[in-house]
Amino acid sequence: MANQINVGIVGTKFMGRAHSNAYLSASRFFDLPAQPVLRAACGRNAADLETFARRFGWQMTEPRWEDLVGRDDVDLVDICTGNASHMPIAVAAARAGKHILCEKPMALDAAEARQMLDAAEEAGVCHMVAFNYRRVPALALARQLIREGRIGQVRHFNAAYYQDWLVDPAYGYTWRHDAKKGGSGAHGDLNAHTVDLARFLVGEVDAVSAAQETFVKERPVPGSSRMAPVTVDDSFFFLARFRGGALGTFMATRVATGRRNMLRLEIFGSKGALAFNLERLNELGFYSEADGERAQGYRTILVTEQSHPYLSAWWPTGHVLGWEHAFVHEVRDLLVAIHEGRGAVPSFYDGLRCQQVLDAALESAREGTWVEVAGG
Ligand code: SOE
């Protein structure tokens, strides 16, 4: 059969659906050097797994991820499970010689991320962390404009990732509320995205100073009359010093009442600025000193031109994209990297660097001091 890459996916919930859709769309809208084959899907609930496989066209199902990673007819293992299982699945997949796509956050901490990177490098497989927002065209364009010097030297990177699905204290207890299973709360879930974007757009973070808070201390356990203690943050804020001298602010919260999924960036440079809001993801705010006093002001770039990143694969100018399209771009770039036998970006190294920043911020929140970021 023509070039193909056989995919095995672990996880059939939100990210499993987003990734499945991405493989199907990538093969329809991009000229791929190798076609993704949806070979096998693994999930804990048998009924959900059968529905998932049928709906997205996964050819086989596996009840155990240990069996899926060992299949000879799987080339790429896609990890869409809860945070605590990322490391064991990725290490097993690497040892079985499989390429790996792992959802964010990469791991529970930098030590696990290091194990994943070492296993993948030792196996010589392609590895990527699914930081999908790098591949929102407006943010890919932002990186181009920054690299071209259009805003001059970056002085501030201000990031907020606001959600509000945990405002209600009656929202039931899940693995995301247990530090042993989630690593942290909004911090690892949402700051992971903005720390990766900070590295993508500005550069390395050298030192952080953090504060965290859990506003709802316990939550009802679904299907029981018990309450369970919440051992992670509802909100996690930190200041950052970048290697190039810029200052940054990172705010992640899942109790930002009324903000459903607002990832906001403001990047201020010596000659201009950029602004982004995920709830208006086709738009990029741009301010340029070059416009002069009379014509100064922020303009909104509608990022739907054929010359904009990824857009030539989609619709005519002005026809906007959705939240799911960044995942299509992500798997397209991964499949090309695998076919060409080269590394994918963001790799497990990028995932480790992100985890090192997250870990330093957690230490800072505990100690109440500035903490230098390890590694790098
Ligand atoms: C929940 O906070 C969540 O699904 C995150 O886990 C995703 O990474 C984010 O893109 C949307 O919100």
Tab-separated table of C-alpha atoms and ligand atoms in Angstrom:
chain	number	residue	atom	x	y	z
A	1	MET	CA	0.000	0.000	0.000
A	2	ALA	CA	1.168	3.594	-0.584
A	3	ASN	CA	3.005	5.347	2.216
A	4	GLN	CA	0.995	5.153	5.396
A	5	ILE	CA	1.493	5.696	9.098
A	6	ASN	CA	-0.550	3.380	11.314
A	7	VAL	CA	-1.847	5.203	14.379
A	8	GLY	CA	-2.809	3.742	17.736
A	9	ILE	CA	-4.595	6.100	20.116
A	10	VAL	CA	-5.024	5.790	23.884
A	11	GLY	CA	-7.892	7.876	25.243
A	12	THR	CA	-11.358	8.394	23.806
A	13	LYS	CA	-12.589	11.541	25.523
A	14	PHE	CA	-12.099	15.237	24.601
A	15	MET	CA	-8.554	14.992	23.237
A	16	GLY	CA	-9.163	11.569	21.677
A	17	ARG	CA	-11.973	13.110	19.660
A	18	ALA	CA	-9.948	16.208	18.719
A	19	HIS	CA	-7.007	14.059	17.557
A	20	SER	CA	-9.191	11.569	15.663
A	21	ASN	CA	-10.852	14.424	13.802
A	22	ALA	CA	-7.400	15.863	13.083
A	23	TYR	CA	-6.117	12.707	11.361
A	24	LEU	CA	-9.261	12.470	9.227
A	25	SER	CA	-9.150	16.155	8.240
A	26	ALA	CA	-5.378	16.232	7.654
A	27	SER	CA	-5.670	13.466	5.070
A	28	ARG	CA	-8.489	15.347	3.317
A	29	PHE	CA	-7.118	18.893	3.305
A	30	PHE	CA	-3.333	18.494	3.112
A	31	ASP	CA	-1.143	16.717	0.553
A	32	LEU	CA	0.423	14.258	2.977
A	33	PRO	CA	3.522	12.207	2.046
A	34	ALA	CA	2.075	9.392	4.156
A	35	GLN	CA	-1.571	8.768	4.962
A	36	PRO	CA	-2.585	8.252	8.617
A	37	VAL	CA	-4.414	4.953	9.123
A	38	LEU	CA	-6.667	4.866	12.189
A	39	ARG	CA	-5.586	1.367	13.163
A	40	ALA	CA	-6.370	0.828	16.872
A	41	ALA	CA	-8.034	2.705	19.708
A	42	CYS	CA	-7.770	1.996	23.435
A	43	GLY	CA	-10.095	3.180	26.175
A	44	ARG	CA	-11.138	2.102	29.647
A	45	ASN	CA	-14.883	1.931	29.056
A	46	ALA	CA	-15.787	-0.802	26.550
A	47	ALA	CA	-19.077	0.771	25.452
A	48	ASP	CA	-17.544	4.232	24.998
A	49	LEU	CA	-14.624	2.685	23.124
A	50	GLU	CA	-16.886	0.896	20.644
A	51	THR	CA	-18.877	4.082	19.977
A	52	PHE	CA	-15.676	6.092	19.604
A	53	ALA	CA	-14.097	3.556	17.200
A	54	ARG	CA	-17.219	3.338	15.066
A	55	ARG	CA	-17.800	7.103	14.963
A	56	PHE	CA	-14.249	7.994	13.898
A	57	GLY	CA	-13.420	4.827	11.938
A	58	TRP	CA	-10.778	3.250	14.155
A	59	GLN	CA	-10.273	-0.232	12.684
A	60	MET	CA	-9.558	-2.200	15.867
A	61	THR	CA	-10.007	-1.703	19.619
A	62	GLU	CA	-7.730	-2.666	22.495
A	63	PRO	CA	-8.835	-2.714	26.151
A	64	ARG	CA	-5.216	-2.408	27.413
A	65	TRP	CA	-2.725	0.269	26.306
A	66	GLU	CA	0.082	-2.194	27.058
A	67	ASP	CA	-1.194	-4.361	24.192
A	68	LEU	CA	-1.789	-1.414	21.864
A	69	VAL	CA	1.802	-0.132	22.105
A	70	GLY	CA	3.082	-3.640	21.321
A	71	ARG	CA	1.068	-4.113	18.100
A	72	ASP	CA	3.174	-4.677	14.998
A	73	ASP	CA	0.582	-2.803	12.916
A	74	VAL	CA	0.988	0.428	14.903
A	75	ASP	CA	3.737	2.926	14.009
A	76	LEU	CA	2.627	5.980	16.010
A	77	VAL	CA	1.166	5.979	19.545
A	78	ASP	CA	-1.031	8.982	20.325
A	79	ILE	CA	-1.462	9.544	24.098
A	80	CYS	CA	-4.722	11.318	24.959
A	81	THR	CA	-5.102	10.094	28.525
A	82	GLY	CA	-4.961	11.741	31.955
A	83	ASN	CA	-1.629	13.224	33.001
A	84	ALA	CA	-0.512	10.388	35.310
A	85	SER	CA	-0.386	7.799	32.510
A	86	HIS	CA	1.591	9.882	29.986
A	87	MET	CA	5.009	8.728	31.180
A	88	PRO	CA	4.407	4.970	31.444
A	89	ILE	CA	2.660	4.826	28.074
A	90	ALA	CA	5.296	6.973	26.334
A	91	VAL	CA	8.241	5.002	27.764
A	92	ALA	CA	6.614	1.700	26.767
A	93	ALA	CA	5.819	3.041	23.280
A	94	ALA	CA	9.399	4.272	22.808
A	95	ARG	CA	10.797	0.913	23.908
A	96	ALA	CA	8.473	-0.732	21.355
A	97	GLY	CA	9.977	1.533	18.677
A	98	LYS	CA	6.851	3.643	18.140
A	99	HIS	CA	6.735	7.323	17.268
A	100	ILE	CA	4.851	9.274	19.945
A	101	LEU	CA	2.410	12.178	20.135
A	102	CYS	CA	1.683	13.017	23.796
A	103	GLU	CA	-0.979	15.437	25.022
A	104	LYS	CA	-0.033	18.256	27.352
A	105	PRO	CA	1.045	18.590	30.032
A	106	MET	CA	3.757	16.155	29.033
A	107	ALA	CA	4.046	14.614	32.504
A	108	LEU	CA	3.384	15.074	36.217
A	109	ASP	CA	6.805	16.697	36.675
A	110	ALA	CA	10.183	17.280	35.009
A	111	ALA	CA	11.601	13.981	36.310
A	112	GLU	CA	8.944	12.039	34.404
A	113	ALA	CA	9.422	14.263	31.346
A	114	ARG	CA	13.153	13.501	31.411
A	115	GLN	CA	12.407	9.748	31.441
A	116	MET	CA	10.146	10.182	28.411
A	117	LEU	CA	12.694	12.240	26.485
A	118	ASP	CA	15.529	9.801	27.258
A	119	ALA	CA	13.429	6.778	26.216
A	120	ALA	CA	12.345	8.432	22.961
A	121	GLU	CA	15.848	9.620	22.096
A	122	GLU	CA	17.335	6.193	22.921
A	123	ALA	CA	14.745	4.516	20.683
A	124	GLY	CA	15.387	7.011	17.875
A	125	VAL	CA	11.666	7.637	17.388
A	126	CYS	CA	9.905	10.866	16.476
A	127	HIS	CA	8.291	12.578	19.477
A	128	MET	CA	5.975	15.567	19.853
A	129	VAL	CA	3.986	17.194	22.667
A	130	ALA	CA	0.503	18.329	21.575
A	131	PHE	CA	0.839	22.016	22.370
A	132	ASN	CA	-1.800	22.759	19.762
A	133	TYR	CA	-1.935	26.550	20.174
A	134	ARG	CA	1.439	26.984	18.394
A	135	ARG	CA	-0.463	25.985	15.268
A	136	VAL	CA	-3.296	28.485	15.496
A	137	PRO	CA	-2.457	30.500	12.361
A	138	ALA	CA	-2.654	33.832	14.226
A	139	LEU	CA	0.010	32.665	16.702
A	140	ALA	CA	2.183	31.157	13.977
A	141	LEU	CA	1.930	34.575	12.249
A	142	ALA	CA	2.796	36.314	15.537
A	143	ARG	CA	6.022	34.321	15.713
A	144	GLN	CA	6.866	35.322	12.122
A	145	LEU	CA	6.276	39.012	12.868
A	146	ILE	CA	8.392	38.855	16.031
A	147	ARG	CA	11.209	37.052	14.228
A	148	GLU	CA	11.082	39.713	11.473
A	149	GLY	CA	11.590	42.395	14.144
A	150	ARG	CA	8.188	44.014	13.491
A	151	ILE	CA	7.705	44.786	17.205
A	152	GLY	CA	11.381	45.294	18.035
A	153	GLN	CA	12.881	43.877	21.226
A	154	VAL	CA	10.307	42.036	23.326
A	155	ARG	CA	9.998	43.568	26.807
A	156	HIS	CA	6.797	41.975	28.137
A	157	PHE	CA	5.014	38.676	27.549
A	158	ASN	CA	1.751	38.798	29.453
A	159	ALA	CA	-0.368	35.635	29.328
A	160	ALA	CA	-3.684	34.735	30.923
A	161	TYR	CA	-5.590	31.530	30.423
A	162	TYR	CA	-9.059	32.022	31.926
A	163	GLN	CA	-11.666	29.279	32.256
A	164	ASP	CA	-14.638	29.052	34.602
A	165	TRP	CA	-15.785	25.452	34.587
A	166	LEU	CA	-14.865	25.036	38.263
A	167	VAL	CA	-16.660	28.099	39.639
A	168	ASP	CA	-19.509	25.888	40.880
A	169	PRO	CA	-18.508	24.070	44.109
A	170	ALA	CA	-20.975	21.340	43.149
A	171	TYR	CA	-18.839	20.392	40.118
A	172	GLY	CA	-17.812	16.799	40.857
A	173	TYR	CA	-14.387	15.551	41.893
A	174	THR	CA	-12.196	14.202	39.046
A	175	TRP	CA	-8.555	13.140	38.604
A	176	ARG	CA	-7.839	16.797	37.798
A	177	HIS	CA	-8.425	17.653	41.476
A	178	ASP	CA	-5.892	15.108	42.772
A	179	ALA	CA	-2.222	16.194	42.750
A	180	LYS	CA	-1.130	12.542	42.524
A	181	LYS	CA	-3.064	12.089	39.257
A	182	GLY	CA	-2.922	15.568	37.754
A	183	GLY	CA	0.374	16.943	39.049
A	184	SER	CA	-1.242	20.345	39.577
A	185	GLY	CA	-4.518	22.075	38.669
A	186	ALA	CA	-4.908	25.066	36.388
A	187	HIS	CA	-1.121	25.406	36.463
A	188	GLY	CA	-0.190	22.214	34.639
A	189	ASP	CA	-3.364	22.298	32.573
A	190	LEU	CA	-3.329	25.918	31.379
A	191	ASN	CA	0.008	27.541	32.263
A	192	ALA	CA	1.549	24.616	30.341
A	193	HIS	CA	0.067	26.112	27.178
A	194	THR	CA	1.198	29.680	27.841
A	195	VAL	CA	4.689	28.623	28.972
A	196	ASP	CA	5.073	26.693	25.728
A	197	LEU	CA	3.796	29.724	23.786
A	198	ALA	CA	6.266	31.918	25.679
A	199	ARG	CA	9.116	29.683	24.494
A	200	PHE	CA	7.620	29.582	20.974
A	201	LEU	CA	7.225	33.363	20.706
A	202	VAL	CA	9.853	34.908	23.011
A	203	GLY	CA	12.403	32.458	24.462
A	204	GLU	CA	13.545	30.637	27.586
A	205	VAL	CA	12.331	31.509	31.073
A	206	ASP	CA	15.152	31.697	33.638
A	207	ALA	CA	13.410	32.522	36.937
A	208	VAL	CA	9.875	32.646	38.368
A	209	SER	CA	7.969	33.918	41.400
A	210	ALA	CA	4.562	32.339	42.025
A	211	ALA	CA	1.389	32.255	44.095
A	212	GLN	CA	-1.435	29.756	44.003
A	213	GLU	CA	-4.851	29.330	45.597
A	214	THR	CA	-7.490	26.620	45.962
A	215	PHE	CA	-10.837	28.352	46.507
A	216	VAL	CA	-13.014	25.227	46.618
A	217	LYS	CA	-11.241	22.990	49.155
A	218	GLU	CA	-13.359	19.851	48.618
A	219	ARG	CA	-15.752	18.586	46.003
A	220	PRO	CA	-18.520	15.932	45.873
A	221	VAL	CA	-17.430	12.519	44.599
A	222	PRO	CA	-19.786	11.578	41.736
A	223	GLY	CA	-22.015	8.598	42.569
A	224	SER	CA	-21.408	8.830	46.309
A	225	SER	CA	-22.308	11.011	49.283
A	226	ARG	CA	-18.619	11.605	50.032
A	227	MET	CA	-16.624	14.802	49.663
A	228	ALA	CA	-12.949	14.603	48.582
A	229	PRO	CA	-10.198	17.145	49.305
A	230	VAL	CA	-8.929	19.165	46.351
A	231	THR	CA	-5.122	18.965	46.432
A	232	VAL	CA	-4.358	21.173	43.427
A	233	ASP	CA	-4.692	24.862	42.551
A	234	ASP	CA	-7.817	26.485	41.213
A	235	SER	CA	-5.666	29.479	40.243
A	236	PHE	CA	-1.896	29.782	39.738
A	237	PHE	CA	-0.168	33.076	38.925
A	238	PHE	CA	3.524	33.771	38.440
A	239	LEU	CA	6.023	36.411	37.322
A	240	ALA	CA	8.860	35.419	35.011
A	241	ARG	CA	12.261	36.710	33.947
A	242	PHE	CA	13.139	35.690	30.385
A	243	ARG	CA	16.710	34.929	29.311
A	244	GLY	CA	16.682	37.811	26.834
A	245	GLY	CA	15.715	40.302	29.589
A	246	ALA	CA	11.946	40.446	29.065
A	247	LEU	CA	9.524	40.273	31.997
A	248	GLY	CA	6.443	38.060	31.899
A	249	THR	CA	3.210	37.405	33.759
A	250	PHE	CA	1.331	34.123	33.677
A	251	MET	CA	-2.191	33.721	35.075
A	252	ALA	CA	-4.030	30.406	34.891
A	253	THR	CA	-7.359	29.865	36.534
A	254	ARG	CA	-10.425	27.683	36.141
A	255	VAL	CA	-12.597	29.999	38.265
A	256	ALA	CA	-12.529	33.096	36.041
A	257	THR	CA	-16.280	33.588	36.198
A	258	GLY	CA	-17.732	34.171	32.750
A	259	ARG	CA	-14.563	33.428	30.811
A	260	ARG	CA	-15.185	30.061	29.181
A	261	ASN	CA	-11.866	29.469	27.398
A	262	MET	CA	-10.044	32.769	27.075
A	263	LEU	CA	-6.327	32.468	26.422
A	264	ARG	CA	-5.099	36.054	26.145
A	265	LEU	CA	-1.623	37.198	25.154
A	266	GLU	CA	-0.183	40.711	25.096
A	267	ILE	CA	3.386	41.028	23.832
A	268	PHE	CA	4.966	44.479	24.120
A	269	GLY	CA	8.113	45.326	22.167
A	270	SER	CA	10.330	48.378	21.691
A	271	LYS	CA	8.750	49.129	18.295
A	272	GLY	CA	5.296	47.626	18.540
A	273	ALA	CA	2.992	45.068	20.143
A	274	LEU	CA	0.858	42.015	19.493
A	275	ALA	CA	-2.403	40.922	21.144
A	276	PHE	CA	-4.291	37.614	20.872
A	277	ASN	CA	-7.532	36.210	22.332
A	278	LEU	CA	-8.330	32.526	21.787
A	279	GLU	CA	-12.061	33.312	21.846
A	280	ARG	CA	-11.370	35.326	18.639
A	281	LEU	CA	-8.687	32.992	17.303
A	282	ASN	CA	-8.738	34.188	13.663
A	283	GLU	CA	-7.636	37.674	14.703
A	284	LEU	CA	-4.251	39.108	15.690
A	285	GLY	CA	-3.924	42.588	17.186
A	286	PHE	CA	-0.893	44.433	15.850
A	287	TYR	CA	0.486	47.857	16.817
A	288	SER	CA	3.470	49.339	15.000
A	289	GLU	CA	5.410	52.472	15.850
A	290	ALA	CA	6.238	52.588	12.141
A	291	ASP	CA	2.682	53.823	11.515
A	292	GLY	CA	3.647	57.186	12.998
A	293	GLU	CA	1.657	59.412	15.350
A	294	ARG	CA	-1.142	60.358	12.940
A	295	ALA	CA	-1.951	56.808	11.916
A	296	GLN	CA	-1.046	55.058	15.189
A	297	GLY	CA	-3.278	52.456	16.720
A	298	TYR	CA	-3.904	48.729	16.982
A	299	ARG	CA	-5.095	47.052	13.834
A	300	THR	CA	-6.852	43.699	13.740
A	301	ILE	CA	-5.311	41.337	11.226
A	302	LEU	CA	-7.897	38.808	10.048
A	303	VAL	CA	-5.615	35.776	9.691
A	304	THR	CA	-7.340	34.067	6.778
A	305	GLU	CA	-5.144	35.024	3.817
A	306	GLN	CA	-3.698	32.302	1.606
A	307	SER	CA	-0.237	33.554	2.618
A	308	HIS	CA	-0.929	33.032	6.312
A	309	PRO	CA	0.342	29.818	7.982
A	310	TYR	CA	-1.682	26.703	7.020
A	311	LEU	CA	-4.522	28.753	5.411
A	312	SER	CA	-3.830	27.714	1.806
A	313	ALA	CA	-5.121	24.244	2.690
A	314	TRP	CA	-8.523	25.543	3.730
A	315	TRP	CA	-10.940	28.126	2.371
A	316	PRO	CA	-10.803	31.396	0.414
A	317	THR	CA	-9.778	34.488	2.347
A	318	GLY	CA	-12.216	35.649	5.030
A	319	HIS	CA	-13.572	32.171	5.726
A	320	VAL	CA	-12.542	31.673	9.331
A	321	LEU	CA	-11.218	28.546	11.047
A	322	GLY	CA	-12.248	26.910	14.326
A	323	TRP	CA	-10.611	25.683	17.510
A	324	GLU	CA	-10.146	22.187	16.079
A	325	HIS	CA	-8.034	23.276	13.097
A	326	ALA	CA	-4.826	23.704	15.123
A	327	PHE	CA	-4.930	19.963	15.862
A	328	VAL	CA	-5.160	19.251	12.122
A	329	HIS	CA	-2.059	21.398	11.551
A	330	GLU	CA	-0.330	19.628	14.440
A	331	VAL	CA	-0.839	16.100	13.114
A	332	ARG	CA	-0.040	17.223	9.570
A	333	ASP	CA	3.371	18.533	10.738
A	334	LEU	CA	3.987	15.387	12.803
A	335	LEU	CA	3.174	13.029	9.911
A	336	VAL	CA	5.501	14.974	7.592
A	337	ALA	CA	8.303	14.893	10.189
A	338	ILE	CA	7.883	11.130	10.655
A	339	HIS	CA	7.887	10.556	6.901
A	340	GLU	CA	11.001	12.701	6.453
A	341	GLY	CA	12.739	10.954	9.342
A	342	ARG	CA	13.394	14.139	11.294
A	343	GLY	CA	12.439	15.585	14.669
A	344	ALA	CA	9.036	17.138	15.259
A	345	VAL	CA	8.415	20.416	17.151
A	346	PRO	CA	7.476	20.878	19.935
A	347	SER	CA	9.443	17.792	20.884
A	348	PHE	CA	9.761	16.025	24.217
A	349	TYR	CA	12.720	18.376	24.828
A	350	ASP	CA	10.319	21.321	24.553
A	351	GLY	CA	7.949	19.442	26.844
A	352	LEU	CA	10.731	18.935	29.387
A	353	ARG	CA	11.674	22.635	29.279
A	354	CYS	CA	8.037	23.563	29.855
A	355	GLN	CA	7.813	21.130	32.764
A	356	GLN	CA	10.973	22.606	34.312
A	357	VAL	CA	9.348	26.056	34.314
A	358	LEU	CA	6.132	24.632	35.787
A	359	ASP	CA	8.090	22.785	38.505
A	360	ALA	CA	10.105	25.896	39.412
A	361	ALA	CA	6.867	27.863	39.759
A	362	LEU	CA	5.383	25.176	42.023
A	363	GLU	CA	8.504	25.336	44.226
A	364	SER	CA	8.279	29.128	44.266
A	365	ALA	CA	4.615	29.024	45.339
A	366	ARG	CA	5.541	26.649	48.168
A	367	GLU	CA	8.616	28.596	49.331
A	368	GLY	CA	7.394	32.135	48.642
A	369	THR	CA	10.628	33.050	46.857
A	370	TRP	CA	11.975	33.526	43.357
A	371	VAL	CA	13.198	30.198	41.946
A	372	GLU	CA	15.606	29.669	39.058
A	373	VAL	CA	14.428	27.298	36.322
A	374	ALA	CA	16.503	24.116	36.096
A	375	GLY	CA	18.172	22.877	32.897
A	376	GLY	CA	18.084	24.828	29.635
B	1	SOE	C1	-9.382	21.883	30.152
B	1	SOE	O1	-8.847	22.892	30.899
B	1	SOE	C2	-8.893	21.965	28.708
B	1	SOE	O2	-9.487	20.911	28.019
B	1	SOE	C3	-7.385	21.808	28.621
B	1	SOE	O3	-6.972	20.567	29.156
B	1	SOE	C4	-6.962	21.928	27.155
B	1	SOE	O4	-5.559	21.797	27.016
B	1	SOE	C5	-7.388	23.306	26.657
B	1	SOE	O5	-6.985	23.486	25.307
B	1	SOE	C6	-8.888	23.439	26.772
B	1	SOE	O6	-9.292	23.217	28.151
